[in-house]
One Martini backbone bead per residue (centre of mass of N, CA, C, O) as a GRO file, in nm:
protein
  158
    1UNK     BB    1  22.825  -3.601  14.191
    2UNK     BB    2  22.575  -3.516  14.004
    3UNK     BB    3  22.229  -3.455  13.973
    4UNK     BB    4  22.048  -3.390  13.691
    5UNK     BB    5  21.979  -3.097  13.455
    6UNK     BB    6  22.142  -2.928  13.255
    7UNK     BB    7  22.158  -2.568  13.218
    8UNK     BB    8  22.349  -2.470  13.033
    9UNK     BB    9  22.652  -2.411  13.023
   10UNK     BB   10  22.918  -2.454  13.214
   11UNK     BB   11  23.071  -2.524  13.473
   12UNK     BB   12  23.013  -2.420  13.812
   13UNK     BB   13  22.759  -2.162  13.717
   14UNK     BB   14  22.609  -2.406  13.633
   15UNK     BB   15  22.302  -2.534  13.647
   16UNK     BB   16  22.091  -2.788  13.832
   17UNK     BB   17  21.839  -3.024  13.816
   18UNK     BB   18  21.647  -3.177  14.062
   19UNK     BB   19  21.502  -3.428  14.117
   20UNK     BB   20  21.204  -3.599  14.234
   21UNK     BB   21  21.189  -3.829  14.469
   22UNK     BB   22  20.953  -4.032  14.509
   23UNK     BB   23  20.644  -3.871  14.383
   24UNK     BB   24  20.446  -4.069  14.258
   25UNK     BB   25  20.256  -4.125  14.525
   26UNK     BB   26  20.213  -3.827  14.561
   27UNK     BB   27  19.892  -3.671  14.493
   28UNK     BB   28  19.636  -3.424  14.382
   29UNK     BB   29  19.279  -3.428  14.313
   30UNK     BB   30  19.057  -3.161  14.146
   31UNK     BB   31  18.760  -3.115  14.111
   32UNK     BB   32  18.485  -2.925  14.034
   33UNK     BB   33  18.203  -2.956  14.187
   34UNK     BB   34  18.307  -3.128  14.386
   35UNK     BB   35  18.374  -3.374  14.614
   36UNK     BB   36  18.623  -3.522  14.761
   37UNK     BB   37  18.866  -3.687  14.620
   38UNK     BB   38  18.988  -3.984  14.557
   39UNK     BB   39  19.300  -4.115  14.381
   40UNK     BB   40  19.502  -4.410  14.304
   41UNK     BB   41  19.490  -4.302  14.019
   42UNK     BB   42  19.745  -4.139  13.712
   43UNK     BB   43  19.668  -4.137  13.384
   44UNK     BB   44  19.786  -3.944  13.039
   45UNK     BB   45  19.979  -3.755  13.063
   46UNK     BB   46  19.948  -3.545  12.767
   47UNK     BB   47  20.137  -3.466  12.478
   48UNK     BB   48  20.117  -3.363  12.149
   49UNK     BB   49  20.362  -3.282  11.842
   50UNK     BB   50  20.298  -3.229  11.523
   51UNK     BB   51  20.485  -3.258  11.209
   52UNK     BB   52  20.618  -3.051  10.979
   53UNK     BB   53  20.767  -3.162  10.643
   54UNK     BB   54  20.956  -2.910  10.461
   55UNK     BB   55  21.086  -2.931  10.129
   56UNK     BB   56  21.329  -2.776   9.968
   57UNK     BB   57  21.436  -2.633   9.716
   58UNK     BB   58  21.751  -2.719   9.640
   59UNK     BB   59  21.737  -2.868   9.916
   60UNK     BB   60  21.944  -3.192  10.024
   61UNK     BB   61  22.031  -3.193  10.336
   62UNK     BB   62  21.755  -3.098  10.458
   63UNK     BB   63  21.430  -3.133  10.639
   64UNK     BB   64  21.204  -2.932  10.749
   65UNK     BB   65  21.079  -2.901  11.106
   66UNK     BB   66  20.750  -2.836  11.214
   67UNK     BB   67  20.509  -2.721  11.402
   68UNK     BB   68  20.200  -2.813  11.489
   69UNK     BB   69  19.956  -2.985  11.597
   70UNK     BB   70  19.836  -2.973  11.952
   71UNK     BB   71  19.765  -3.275  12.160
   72UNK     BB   72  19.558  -3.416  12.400
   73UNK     BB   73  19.560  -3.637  12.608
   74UNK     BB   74  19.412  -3.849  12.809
   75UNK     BB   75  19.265  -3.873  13.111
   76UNK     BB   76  19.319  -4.085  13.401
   77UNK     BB   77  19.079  -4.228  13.711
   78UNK     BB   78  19.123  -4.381  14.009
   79UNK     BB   79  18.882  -4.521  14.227
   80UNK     BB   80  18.691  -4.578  14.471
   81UNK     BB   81  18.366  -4.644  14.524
   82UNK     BB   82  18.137  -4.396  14.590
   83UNK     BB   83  17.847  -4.305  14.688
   84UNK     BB   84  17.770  -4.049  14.544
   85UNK     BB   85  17.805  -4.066  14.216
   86UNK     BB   86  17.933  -3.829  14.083
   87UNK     BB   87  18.092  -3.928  13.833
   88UNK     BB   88  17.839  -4.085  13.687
   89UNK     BB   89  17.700  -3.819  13.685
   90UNK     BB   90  17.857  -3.645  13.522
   91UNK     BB   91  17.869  -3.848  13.234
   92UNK     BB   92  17.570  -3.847  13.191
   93UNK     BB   93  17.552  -3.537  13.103
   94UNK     BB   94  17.718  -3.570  12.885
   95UNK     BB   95  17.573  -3.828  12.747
   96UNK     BB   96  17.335  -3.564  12.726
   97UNK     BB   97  17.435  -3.296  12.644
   98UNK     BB   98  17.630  -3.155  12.835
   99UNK     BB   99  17.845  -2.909  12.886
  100UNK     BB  100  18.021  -3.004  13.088
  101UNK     BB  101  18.299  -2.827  13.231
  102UNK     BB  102  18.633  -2.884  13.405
  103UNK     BB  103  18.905  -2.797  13.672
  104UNK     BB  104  19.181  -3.029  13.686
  105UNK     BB  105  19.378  -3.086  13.917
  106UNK     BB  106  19.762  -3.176  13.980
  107UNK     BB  107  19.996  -3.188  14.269
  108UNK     BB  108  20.302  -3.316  14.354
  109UNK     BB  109  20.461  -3.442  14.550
  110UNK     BB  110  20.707  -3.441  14.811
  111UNK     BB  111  20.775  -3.698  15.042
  112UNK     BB  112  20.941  -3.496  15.264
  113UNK     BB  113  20.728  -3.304  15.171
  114UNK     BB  114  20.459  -3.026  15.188
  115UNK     BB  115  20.509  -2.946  14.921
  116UNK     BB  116  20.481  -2.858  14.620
  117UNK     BB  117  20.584  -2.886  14.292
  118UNK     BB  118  20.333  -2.992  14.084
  119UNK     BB  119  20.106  -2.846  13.875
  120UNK     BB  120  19.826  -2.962  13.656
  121UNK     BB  121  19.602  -2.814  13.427
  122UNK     BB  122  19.274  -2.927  13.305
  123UNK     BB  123  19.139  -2.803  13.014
  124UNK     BB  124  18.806  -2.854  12.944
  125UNK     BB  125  18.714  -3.123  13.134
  126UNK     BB  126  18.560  -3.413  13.022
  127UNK     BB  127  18.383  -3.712  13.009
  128UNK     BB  128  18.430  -4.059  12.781
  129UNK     BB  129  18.470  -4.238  13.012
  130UNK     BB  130  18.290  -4.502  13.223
  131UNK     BB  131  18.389  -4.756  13.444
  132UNK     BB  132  18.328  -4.994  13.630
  133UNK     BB  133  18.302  -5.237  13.866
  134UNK     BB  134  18.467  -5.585  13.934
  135UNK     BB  135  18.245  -5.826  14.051
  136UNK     BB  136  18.315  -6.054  14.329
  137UNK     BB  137  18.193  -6.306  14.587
  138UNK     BB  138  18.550  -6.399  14.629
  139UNK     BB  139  18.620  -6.109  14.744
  140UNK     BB  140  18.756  -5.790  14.881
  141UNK     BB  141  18.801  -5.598  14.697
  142UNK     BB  142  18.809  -5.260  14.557
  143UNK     BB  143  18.597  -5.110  14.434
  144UNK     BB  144  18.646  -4.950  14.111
  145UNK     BB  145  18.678  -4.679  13.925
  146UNK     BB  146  18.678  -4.535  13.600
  147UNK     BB  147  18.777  -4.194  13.459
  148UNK     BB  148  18.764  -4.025  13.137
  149UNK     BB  149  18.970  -3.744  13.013
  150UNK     BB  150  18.876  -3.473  12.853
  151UNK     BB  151  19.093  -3.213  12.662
  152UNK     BB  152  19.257  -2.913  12.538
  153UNK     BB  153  19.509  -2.858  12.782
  154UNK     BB  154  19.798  -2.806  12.987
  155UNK     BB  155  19.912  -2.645  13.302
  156UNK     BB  156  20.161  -2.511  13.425
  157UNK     BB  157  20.129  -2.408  13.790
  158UNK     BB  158  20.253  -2.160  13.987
   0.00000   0.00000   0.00000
């Protein structure tokens, strides 16, 4: 029994592509002009491309699906609060109008490699969204700070 996905081709000599396991619980996340931060938590990476569909005169048997204009989400950040107040403190640039625009990139580590498997790069990210921590005097837990990134587009760095 082979894991993976086949790329083409049938029998012995097509390629298969094994997935990488247990994977999402290590990666790094890297902005410009920062210092060193870690986060918890990376959440809505992600595109898509809306379809533009156009029928055809005298054609009934099916309508032409053309790719259209390709959206990027919104990439969210969880970390625990740091002294620094870097991440609201950019936010705050960006909300006084200073078009603050940086370079995020996030590494995928497999668990018992230290090698990267993927990275990908949030192309001229700024943030759009900025929650603080929930405190509570009955609890211990972490103060934890979320920043929303908007961006044009993501790249898989080779």
């Amino acid at each position: 029994m082979s894991f993976g996905s086949k790329l083409g081709g049938s029998g012995p000599s097509s390629a298969y592509v094994k997935p990488v396991a247990n994977a999402s619980s290590r990666y790094y996340v890297t902005v410009d002009n920062m210092p060193k931060a870690v986060f918890s938590e990376v959440s809505g990476l992600q595109m898509e491309t809306e379809l533009f569909e156009y029928q055809e005169g005298g054609n009934n048997s099916y309508v032409h699906r053309l790719p259209g204009i390709t959206k990027a989400g919104n990439v969210t950040l969880k970390r625990g609060v740091a002294r620094d107040n870097e991440l609201f403190k950019w936010y705050q640039r960006v909300a006084r109008g200073v078009m603050d625009l940086r370079s995020v990139t996030i590494t995928l580590y497999a668990t018992q490699e230290a090698q990267p498997v993927v990275t990908w790069e949030l192309l001229n990210a700024f943030p759009c969204k900025w929650t603080g921590p929930q405190l509570s005097a009955g609890t211990d837990a972490v103060a934890i700070e979320t920043i929303e990134l908007a961006h044009v587009g993501i790249l898989a760095v080779e």
